[in-house]
mmCIF file of C-alpha atoms in Angstrom:
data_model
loop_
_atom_site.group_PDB
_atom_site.id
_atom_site.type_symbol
_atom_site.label_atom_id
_atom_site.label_comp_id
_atom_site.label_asym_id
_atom_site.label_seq_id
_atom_site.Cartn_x
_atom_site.Cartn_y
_atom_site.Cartn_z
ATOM 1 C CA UNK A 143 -157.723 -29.955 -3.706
ATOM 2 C CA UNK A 144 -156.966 -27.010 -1.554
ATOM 3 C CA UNK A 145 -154.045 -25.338 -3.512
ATOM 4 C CA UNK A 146 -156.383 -25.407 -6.802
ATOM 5 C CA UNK A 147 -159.231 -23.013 -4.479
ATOM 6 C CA UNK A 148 -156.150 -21.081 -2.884
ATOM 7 C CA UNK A 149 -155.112 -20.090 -6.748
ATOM 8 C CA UNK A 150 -158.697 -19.074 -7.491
ATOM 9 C CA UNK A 151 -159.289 -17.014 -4.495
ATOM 10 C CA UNK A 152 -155.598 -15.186 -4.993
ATOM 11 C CA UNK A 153 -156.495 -14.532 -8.662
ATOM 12 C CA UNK A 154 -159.930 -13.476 -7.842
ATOM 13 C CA UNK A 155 -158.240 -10.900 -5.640
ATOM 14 C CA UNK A 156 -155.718 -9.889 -8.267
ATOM 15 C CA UNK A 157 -158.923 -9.409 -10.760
ATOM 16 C CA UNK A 158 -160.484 -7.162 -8.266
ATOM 17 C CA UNK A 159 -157.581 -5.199 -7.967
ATOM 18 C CA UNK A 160 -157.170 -4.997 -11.662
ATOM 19 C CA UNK A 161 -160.822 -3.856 -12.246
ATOM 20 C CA UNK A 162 -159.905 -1.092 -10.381
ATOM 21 C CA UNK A 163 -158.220 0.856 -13.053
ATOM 22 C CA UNK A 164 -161.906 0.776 -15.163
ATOM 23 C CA UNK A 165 -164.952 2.507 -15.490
ATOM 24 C CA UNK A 166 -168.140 1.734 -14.046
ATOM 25 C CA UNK A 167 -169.256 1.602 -17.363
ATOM 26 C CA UNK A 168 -166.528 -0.626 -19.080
ATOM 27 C CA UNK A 169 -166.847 -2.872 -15.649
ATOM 28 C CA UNK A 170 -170.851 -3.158 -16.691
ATOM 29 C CA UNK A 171 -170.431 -3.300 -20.000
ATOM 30 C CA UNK A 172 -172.337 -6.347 -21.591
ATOM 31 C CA UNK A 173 -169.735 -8.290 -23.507
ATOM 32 C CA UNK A 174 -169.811 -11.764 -25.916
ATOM 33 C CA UNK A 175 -169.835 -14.939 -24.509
ATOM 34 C CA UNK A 176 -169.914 -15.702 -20.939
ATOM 35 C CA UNK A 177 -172.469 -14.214 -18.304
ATOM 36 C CA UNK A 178 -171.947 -10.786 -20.031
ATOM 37 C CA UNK A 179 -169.791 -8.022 -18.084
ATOM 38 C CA UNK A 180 -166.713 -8.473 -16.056
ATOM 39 C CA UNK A 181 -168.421 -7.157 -12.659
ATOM 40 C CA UNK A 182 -171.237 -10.149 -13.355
ATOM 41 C CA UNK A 183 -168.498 -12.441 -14.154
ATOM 42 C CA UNK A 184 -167.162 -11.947 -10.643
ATOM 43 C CA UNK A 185 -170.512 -12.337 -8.851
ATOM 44 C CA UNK A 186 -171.444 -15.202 -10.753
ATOM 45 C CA UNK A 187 -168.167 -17.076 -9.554
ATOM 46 C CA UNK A 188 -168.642 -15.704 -5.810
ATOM 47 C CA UNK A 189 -172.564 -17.021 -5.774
ATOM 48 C CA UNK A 190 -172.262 -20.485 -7.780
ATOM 49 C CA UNK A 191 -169.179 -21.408 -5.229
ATOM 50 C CA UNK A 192 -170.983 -20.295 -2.245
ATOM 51 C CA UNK A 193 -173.891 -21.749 -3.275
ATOM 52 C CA UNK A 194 -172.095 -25.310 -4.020
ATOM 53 C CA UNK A 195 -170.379 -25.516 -0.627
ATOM 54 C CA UNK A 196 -173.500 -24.365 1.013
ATOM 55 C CA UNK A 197 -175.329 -27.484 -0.618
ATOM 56 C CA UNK A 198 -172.243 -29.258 0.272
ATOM 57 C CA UNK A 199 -172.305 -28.097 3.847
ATOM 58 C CA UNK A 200 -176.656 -28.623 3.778
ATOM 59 C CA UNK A 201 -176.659 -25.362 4.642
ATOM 60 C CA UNK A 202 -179.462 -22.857 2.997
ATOM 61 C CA UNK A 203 -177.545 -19.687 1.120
ATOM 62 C CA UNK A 204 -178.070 -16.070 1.548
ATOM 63 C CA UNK A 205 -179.812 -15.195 -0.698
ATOM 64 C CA UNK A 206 -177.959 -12.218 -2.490
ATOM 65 C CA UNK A 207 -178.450 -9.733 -5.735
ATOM 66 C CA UNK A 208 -176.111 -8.818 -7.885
ATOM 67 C CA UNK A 209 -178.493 -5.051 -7.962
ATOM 68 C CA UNK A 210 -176.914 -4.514 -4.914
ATOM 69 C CA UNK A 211 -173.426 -5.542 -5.535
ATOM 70 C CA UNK A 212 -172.463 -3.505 -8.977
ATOM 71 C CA UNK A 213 -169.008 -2.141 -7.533
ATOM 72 C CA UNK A 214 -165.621 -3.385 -7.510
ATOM 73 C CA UNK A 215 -165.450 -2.716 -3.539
ATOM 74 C CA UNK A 216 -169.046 -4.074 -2.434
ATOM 75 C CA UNK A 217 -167.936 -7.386 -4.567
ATOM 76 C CA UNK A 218 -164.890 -7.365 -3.208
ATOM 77 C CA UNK A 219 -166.476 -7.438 0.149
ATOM 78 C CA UNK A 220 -169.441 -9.851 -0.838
ATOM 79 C CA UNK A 221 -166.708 -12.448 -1.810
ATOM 80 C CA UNK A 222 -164.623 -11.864 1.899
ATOM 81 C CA UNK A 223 -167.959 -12.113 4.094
ATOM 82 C CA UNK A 224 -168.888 -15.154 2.154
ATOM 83 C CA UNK A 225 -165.209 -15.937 2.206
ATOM 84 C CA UNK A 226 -165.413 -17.109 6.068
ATOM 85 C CA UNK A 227 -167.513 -20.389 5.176
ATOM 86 C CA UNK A 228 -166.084 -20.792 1.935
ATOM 87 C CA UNK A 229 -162.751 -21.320 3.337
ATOM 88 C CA UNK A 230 -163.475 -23.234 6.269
ATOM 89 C CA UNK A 231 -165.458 -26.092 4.563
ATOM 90 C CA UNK A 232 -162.124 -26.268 1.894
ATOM 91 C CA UNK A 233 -159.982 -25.992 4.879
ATOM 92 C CA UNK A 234 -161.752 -28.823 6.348
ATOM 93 C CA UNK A 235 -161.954 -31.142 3.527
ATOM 94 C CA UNK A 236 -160.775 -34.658 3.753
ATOM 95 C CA UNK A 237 -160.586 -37.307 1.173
ATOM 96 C CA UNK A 238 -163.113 -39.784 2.945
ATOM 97 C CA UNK A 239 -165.503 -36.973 1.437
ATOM 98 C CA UNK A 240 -164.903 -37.806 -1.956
ATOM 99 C CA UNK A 241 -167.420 -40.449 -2.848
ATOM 100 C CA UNK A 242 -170.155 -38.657 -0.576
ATOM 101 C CA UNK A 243 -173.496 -38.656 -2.380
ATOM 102 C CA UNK A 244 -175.165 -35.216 -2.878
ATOM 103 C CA UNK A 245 -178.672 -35.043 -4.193
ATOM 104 C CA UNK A 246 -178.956 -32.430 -5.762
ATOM 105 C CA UNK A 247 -182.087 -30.978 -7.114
ATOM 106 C CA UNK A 248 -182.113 -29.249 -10.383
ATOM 107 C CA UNK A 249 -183.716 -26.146 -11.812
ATOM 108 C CA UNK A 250 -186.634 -28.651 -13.016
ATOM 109 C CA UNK A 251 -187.290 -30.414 -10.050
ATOM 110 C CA UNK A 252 -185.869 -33.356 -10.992
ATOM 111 C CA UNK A 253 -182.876 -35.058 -8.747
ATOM 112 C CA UNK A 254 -179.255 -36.098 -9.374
ATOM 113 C CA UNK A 255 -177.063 -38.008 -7.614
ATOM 114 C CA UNK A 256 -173.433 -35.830 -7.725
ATOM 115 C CA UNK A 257 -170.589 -37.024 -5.640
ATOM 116 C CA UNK A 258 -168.562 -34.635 -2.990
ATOM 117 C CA UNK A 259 -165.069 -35.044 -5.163
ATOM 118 C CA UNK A 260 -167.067 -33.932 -8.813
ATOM 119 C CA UNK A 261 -168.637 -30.944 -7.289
ATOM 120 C CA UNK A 262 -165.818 -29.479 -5.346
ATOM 121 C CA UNK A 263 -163.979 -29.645 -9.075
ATOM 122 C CA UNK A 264 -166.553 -28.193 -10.693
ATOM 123 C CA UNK A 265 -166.487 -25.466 -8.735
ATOM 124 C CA UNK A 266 -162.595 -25.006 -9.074
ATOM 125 C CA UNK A 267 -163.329 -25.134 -13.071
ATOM 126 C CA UNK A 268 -165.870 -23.228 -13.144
ATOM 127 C CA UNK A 269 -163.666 -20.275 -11.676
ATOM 128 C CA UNK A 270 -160.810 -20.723 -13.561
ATOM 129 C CA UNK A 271 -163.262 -20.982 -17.137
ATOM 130 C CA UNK A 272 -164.898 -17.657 -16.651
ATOM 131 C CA UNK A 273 -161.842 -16.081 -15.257
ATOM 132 C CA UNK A 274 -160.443 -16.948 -19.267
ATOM 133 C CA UNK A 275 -163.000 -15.297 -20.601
ATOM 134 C CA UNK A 276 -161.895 -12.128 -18.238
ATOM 135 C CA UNK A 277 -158.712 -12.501 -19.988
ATOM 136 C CA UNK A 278 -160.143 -11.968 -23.465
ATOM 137 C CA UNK A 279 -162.332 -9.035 -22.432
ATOM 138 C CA UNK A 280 -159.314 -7.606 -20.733
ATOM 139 C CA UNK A 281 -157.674 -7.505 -23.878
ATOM 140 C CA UNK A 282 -160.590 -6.036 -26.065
ATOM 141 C CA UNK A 283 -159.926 -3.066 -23.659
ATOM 142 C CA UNK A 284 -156.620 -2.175 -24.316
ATOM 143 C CA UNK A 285 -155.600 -4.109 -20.792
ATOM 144 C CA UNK A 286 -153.231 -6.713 -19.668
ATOM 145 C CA UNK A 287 -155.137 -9.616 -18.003
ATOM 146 C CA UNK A 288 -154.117 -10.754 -14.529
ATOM 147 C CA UNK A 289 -151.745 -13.809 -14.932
ATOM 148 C CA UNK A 290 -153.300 -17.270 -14.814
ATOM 149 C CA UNK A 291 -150.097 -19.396 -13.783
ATOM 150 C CA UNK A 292 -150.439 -21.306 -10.951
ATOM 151 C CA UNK A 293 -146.671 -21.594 -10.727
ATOM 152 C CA UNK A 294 -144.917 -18.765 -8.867
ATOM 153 C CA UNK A 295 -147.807 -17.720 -6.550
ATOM 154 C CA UNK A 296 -146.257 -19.384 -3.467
ATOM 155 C CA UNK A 297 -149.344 -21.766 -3.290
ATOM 156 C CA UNK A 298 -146.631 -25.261 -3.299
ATOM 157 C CA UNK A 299 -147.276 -26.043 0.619
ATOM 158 C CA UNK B 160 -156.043 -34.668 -9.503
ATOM 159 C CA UNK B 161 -156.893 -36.981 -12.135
ATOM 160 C CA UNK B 162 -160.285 -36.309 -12.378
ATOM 161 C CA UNK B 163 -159.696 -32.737 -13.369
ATOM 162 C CA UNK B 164 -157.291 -34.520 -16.150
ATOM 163 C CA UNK B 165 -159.866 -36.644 -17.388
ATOM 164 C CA UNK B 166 -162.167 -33.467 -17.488
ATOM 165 C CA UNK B 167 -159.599 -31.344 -19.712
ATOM 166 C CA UNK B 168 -159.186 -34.541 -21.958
ATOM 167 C CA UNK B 169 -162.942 -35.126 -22.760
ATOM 168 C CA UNK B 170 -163.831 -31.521 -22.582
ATOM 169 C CA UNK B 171 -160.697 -31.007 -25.736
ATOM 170 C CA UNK B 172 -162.315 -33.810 -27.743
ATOM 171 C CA UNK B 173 -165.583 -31.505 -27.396
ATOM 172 C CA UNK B 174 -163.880 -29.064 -28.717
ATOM 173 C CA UNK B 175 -162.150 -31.056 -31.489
ATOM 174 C CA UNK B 176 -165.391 -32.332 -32.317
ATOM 175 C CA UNK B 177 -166.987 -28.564 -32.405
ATOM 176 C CA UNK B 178 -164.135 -27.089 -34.718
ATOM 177 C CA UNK B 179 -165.174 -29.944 -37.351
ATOM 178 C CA UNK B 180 -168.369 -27.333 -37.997
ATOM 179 C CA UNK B 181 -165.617 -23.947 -38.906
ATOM 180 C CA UNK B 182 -164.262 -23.363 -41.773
ATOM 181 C CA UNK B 183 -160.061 -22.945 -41.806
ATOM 182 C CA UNK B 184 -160.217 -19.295 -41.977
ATOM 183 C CA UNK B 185 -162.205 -18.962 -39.014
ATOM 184 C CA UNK B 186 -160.003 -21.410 -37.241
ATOM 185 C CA UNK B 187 -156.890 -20.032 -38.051
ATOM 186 C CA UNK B 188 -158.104 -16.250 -37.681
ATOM 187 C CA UNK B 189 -156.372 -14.045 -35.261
ATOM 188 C CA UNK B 190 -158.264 -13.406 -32.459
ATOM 189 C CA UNK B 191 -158.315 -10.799 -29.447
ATOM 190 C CA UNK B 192 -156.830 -12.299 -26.066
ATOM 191 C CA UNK B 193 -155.340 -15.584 -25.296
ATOM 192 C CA UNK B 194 -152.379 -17.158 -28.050
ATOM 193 C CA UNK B 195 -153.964 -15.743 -30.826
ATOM 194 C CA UNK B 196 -156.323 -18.430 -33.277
ATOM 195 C CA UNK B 197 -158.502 -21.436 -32.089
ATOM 196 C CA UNK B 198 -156.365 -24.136 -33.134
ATOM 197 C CA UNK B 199 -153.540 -22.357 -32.151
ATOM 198 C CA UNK B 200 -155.026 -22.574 -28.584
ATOM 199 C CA UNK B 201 -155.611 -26.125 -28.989
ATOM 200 C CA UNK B 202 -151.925 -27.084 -29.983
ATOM 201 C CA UNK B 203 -150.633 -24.725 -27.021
ATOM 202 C CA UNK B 204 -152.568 -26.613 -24.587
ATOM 203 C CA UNK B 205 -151.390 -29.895 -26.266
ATOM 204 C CA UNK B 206 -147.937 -28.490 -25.985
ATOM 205 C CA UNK B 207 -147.539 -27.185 -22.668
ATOM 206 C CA UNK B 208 -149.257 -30.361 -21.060
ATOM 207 C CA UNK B 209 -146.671 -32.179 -22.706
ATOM 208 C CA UNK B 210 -143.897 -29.885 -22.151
ATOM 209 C CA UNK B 211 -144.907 -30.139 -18.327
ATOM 210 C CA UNK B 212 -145.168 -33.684 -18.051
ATOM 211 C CA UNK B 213 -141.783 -34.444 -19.623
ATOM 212 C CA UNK B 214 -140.450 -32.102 -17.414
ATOM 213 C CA UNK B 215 -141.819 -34.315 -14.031
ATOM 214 C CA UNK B 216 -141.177 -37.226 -16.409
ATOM 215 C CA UNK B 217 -137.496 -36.135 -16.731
ATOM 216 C CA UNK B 218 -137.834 -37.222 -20.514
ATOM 217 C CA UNK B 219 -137.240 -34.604 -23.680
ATOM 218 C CA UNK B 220 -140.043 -33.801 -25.380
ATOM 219 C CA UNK B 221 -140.698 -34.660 -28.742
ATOM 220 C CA UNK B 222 -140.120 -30.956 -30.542
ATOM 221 C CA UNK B 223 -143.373 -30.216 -32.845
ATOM 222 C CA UNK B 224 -144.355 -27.214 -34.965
ATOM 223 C CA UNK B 225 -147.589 -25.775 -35.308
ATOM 224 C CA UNK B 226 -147.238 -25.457 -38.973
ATOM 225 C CA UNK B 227 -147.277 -29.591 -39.050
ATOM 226 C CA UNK B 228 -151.114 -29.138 -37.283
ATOM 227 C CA UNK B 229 -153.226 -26.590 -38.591
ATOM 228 C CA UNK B 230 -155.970 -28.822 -39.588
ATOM 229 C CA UNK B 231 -158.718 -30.692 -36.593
ATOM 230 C CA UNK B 232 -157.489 -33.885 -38.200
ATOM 231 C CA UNK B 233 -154.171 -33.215 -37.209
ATOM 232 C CA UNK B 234 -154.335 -31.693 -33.873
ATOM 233 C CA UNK B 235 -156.479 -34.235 -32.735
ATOM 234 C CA UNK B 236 -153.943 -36.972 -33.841
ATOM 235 C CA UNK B 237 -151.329 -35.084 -32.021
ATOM 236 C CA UNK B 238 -153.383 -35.098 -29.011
ATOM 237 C CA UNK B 239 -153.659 -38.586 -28.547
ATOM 238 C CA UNK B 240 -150.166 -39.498 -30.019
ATOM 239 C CA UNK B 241 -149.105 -37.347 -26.731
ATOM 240 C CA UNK B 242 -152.043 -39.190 -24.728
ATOM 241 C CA UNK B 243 -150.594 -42.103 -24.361
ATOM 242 C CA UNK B 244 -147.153 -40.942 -22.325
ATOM 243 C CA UNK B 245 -149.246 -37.983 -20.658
ATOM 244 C CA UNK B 246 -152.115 -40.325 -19.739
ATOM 245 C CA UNK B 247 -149.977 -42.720 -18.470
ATOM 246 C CA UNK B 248 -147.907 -40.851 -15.791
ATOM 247 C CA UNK B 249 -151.413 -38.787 -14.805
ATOM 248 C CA UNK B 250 -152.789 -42.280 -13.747
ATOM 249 C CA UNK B 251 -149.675 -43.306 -12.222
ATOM 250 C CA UNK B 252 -149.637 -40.055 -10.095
ATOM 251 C CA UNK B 253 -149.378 -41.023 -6.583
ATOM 252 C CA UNK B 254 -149.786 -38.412 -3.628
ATOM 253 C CA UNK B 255 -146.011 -38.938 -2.463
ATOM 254 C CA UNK B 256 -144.655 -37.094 -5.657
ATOM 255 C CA UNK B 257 -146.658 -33.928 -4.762
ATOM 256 C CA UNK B 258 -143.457 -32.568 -2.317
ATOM 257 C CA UNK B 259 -141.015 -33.425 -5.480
ATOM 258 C CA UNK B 260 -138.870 -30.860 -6.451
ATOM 259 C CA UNK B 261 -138.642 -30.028 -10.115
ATOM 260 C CA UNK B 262 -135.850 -28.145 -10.823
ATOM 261 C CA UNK B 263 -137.251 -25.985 -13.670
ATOM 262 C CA UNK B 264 -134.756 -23.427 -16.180
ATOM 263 C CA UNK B 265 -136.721 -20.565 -17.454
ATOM 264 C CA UNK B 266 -136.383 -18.928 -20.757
ATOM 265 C CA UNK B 267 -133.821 -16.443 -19.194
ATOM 266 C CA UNK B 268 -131.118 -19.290 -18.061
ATOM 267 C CA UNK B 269 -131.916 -19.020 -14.480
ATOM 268 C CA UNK B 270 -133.285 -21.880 -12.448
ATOM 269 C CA UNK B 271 -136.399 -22.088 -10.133
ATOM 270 C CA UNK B 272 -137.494 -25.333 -7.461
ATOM 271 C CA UNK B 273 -141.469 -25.743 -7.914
ATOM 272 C CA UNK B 274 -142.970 -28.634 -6.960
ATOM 273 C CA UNK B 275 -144.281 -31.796 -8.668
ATOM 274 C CA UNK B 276 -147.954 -31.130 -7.271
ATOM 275 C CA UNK B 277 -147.790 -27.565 -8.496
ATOM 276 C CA UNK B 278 -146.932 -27.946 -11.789
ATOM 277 C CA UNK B 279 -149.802 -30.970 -12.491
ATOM 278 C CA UNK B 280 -151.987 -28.584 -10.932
ATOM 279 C CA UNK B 281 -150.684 -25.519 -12.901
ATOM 280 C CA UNK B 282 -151.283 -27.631 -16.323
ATOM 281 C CA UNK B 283 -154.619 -28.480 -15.498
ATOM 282 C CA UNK B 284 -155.457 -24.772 -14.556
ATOM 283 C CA UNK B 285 -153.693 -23.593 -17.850
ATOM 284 C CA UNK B 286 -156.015 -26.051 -20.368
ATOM 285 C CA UNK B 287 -159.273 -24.992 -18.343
ATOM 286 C CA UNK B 288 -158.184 -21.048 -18.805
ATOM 287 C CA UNK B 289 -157.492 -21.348 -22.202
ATOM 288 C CA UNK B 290 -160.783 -23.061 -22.993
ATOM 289 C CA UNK B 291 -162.441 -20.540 -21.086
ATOM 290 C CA UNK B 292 -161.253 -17.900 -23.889
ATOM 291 C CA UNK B 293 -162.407 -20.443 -26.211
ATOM 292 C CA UNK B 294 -165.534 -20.358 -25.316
ATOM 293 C CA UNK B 295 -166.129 -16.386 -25.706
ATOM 294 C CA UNK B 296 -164.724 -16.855 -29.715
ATOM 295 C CA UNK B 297 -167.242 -19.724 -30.116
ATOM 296 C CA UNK B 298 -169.849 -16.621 -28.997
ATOM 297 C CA UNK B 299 -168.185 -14.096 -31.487
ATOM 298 C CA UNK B 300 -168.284 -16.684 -34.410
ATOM 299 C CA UNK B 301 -171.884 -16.950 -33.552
ATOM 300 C CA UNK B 302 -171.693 -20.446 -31.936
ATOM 301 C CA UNK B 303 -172.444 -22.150 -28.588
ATOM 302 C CA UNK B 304 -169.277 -23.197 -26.649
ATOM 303 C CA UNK B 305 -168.720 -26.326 -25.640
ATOM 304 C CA UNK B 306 -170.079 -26.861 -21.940
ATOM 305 C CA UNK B 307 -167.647 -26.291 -19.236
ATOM 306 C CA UNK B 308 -169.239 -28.017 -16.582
ATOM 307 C CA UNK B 309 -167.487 -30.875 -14.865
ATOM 308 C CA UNK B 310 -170.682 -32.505 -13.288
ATOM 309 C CA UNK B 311 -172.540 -34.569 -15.454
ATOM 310 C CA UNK B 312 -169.818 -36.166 -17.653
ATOM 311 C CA UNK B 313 -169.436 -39.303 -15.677
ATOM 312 C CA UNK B 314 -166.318 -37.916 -13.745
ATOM 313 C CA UNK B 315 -167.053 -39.004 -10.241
ATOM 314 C CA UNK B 316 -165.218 -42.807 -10.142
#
């Protein structure tokens, strides 16, 4: 389970450094498909993990906007302060919390029983979809996307 | 690890079922990003999959040609034609082959040691990306992607 959040967070990195090299403007750009630019791509990932593990971890989220977070280096440093918890509840995971019950409630109030194992992969896919979708956009300006191997990134251990 | 197998496999059959509504052309158009068309993405992830597990399973692979599949019909025949050896050694993954070394020769002739748990995590990472590119042409051709989410497909045995 861990190596799969290990890749995401060392890609996520490489994608920061990447978006380096673009304008504000191409970084805010709204684009086709997705959650619109690449900047909003990256919060979106940061928030919906955090705010998994927090429900994970019944703990309440800060409550953040991405108004305030519209630059490569304040994301960048979003996604390392909310990093510390992030990584510690992964670090900690054990497979006894697999079948763990969540209840989650949903945007309309209603309830749904998720277990432990499905949302810890859904937030590992959930990464790794929107970070394809970076890899189109990348190309549509002129760029060469951040490579999504797994293999090769010293993640094996 | 298998659950993020199953979600690849009925997330693919979404898309299958979602090419059904696009004409040839706009399947087989070149696109920006990624390998190029739609179903060529689909065969590629069919391919590599396959490709991978042989490799763990020590076993050839069977060589195809995307000229054979350019049709839904086709591709998703190929699909489960592969299924059965693919699905079979994801089920009968246990966690003592993770530390495995595959002994892998890359396109240049030169050899490299990754290991077992790397690679079955690498393939499911590489189907996931792909799709997420997928899913920004389904926006271009004017269509809604298939749904990337892992909760709420029955995943969690």
């Amino acid at each position: 389970m861990e190596m799969l959040f290990r890749y995401n967070w060392q890609v996520r990195q490489e994608w920061f450094d990447w978006c380096e090299s673009l304008s504000q403007q191409e970084l805010l750009q709204q684009r086709t498909g997705g959650v619109g630019s690449i900047l909003y791509t990256l919060y979106h990932i940061i928030d919906v993990e955090y705010s998994w593990i927090n429900d994970l971890r019944d703990q309440n989220s800060l409550l953040t906007d991405f108004a305030d977070y519209q630059t490569v280096e304040r994301l960048r440093a979003l996604s390392s302060q909310l990093h510390v918890e992030v990584g510690a509840y992964v670090k900690a995971w054990t497979p006894e919390q697999e079948t763990k019950i969540l209840h989650n409630v949903r945007k309309d109030g209603s309830t749904e029983q998720l277990t432990y194992g499905e949302v810890m992969r859904h937030v590992i896919a959930h990464e790794i979809h929107h970070v394809g979708q970076l890899s189109v956009w990348a190309r549509e300006v002129g760029r060469e996307p951040v490579s999504a191997n797994l293999i090769r990134r010293g993640l094996q251990r």
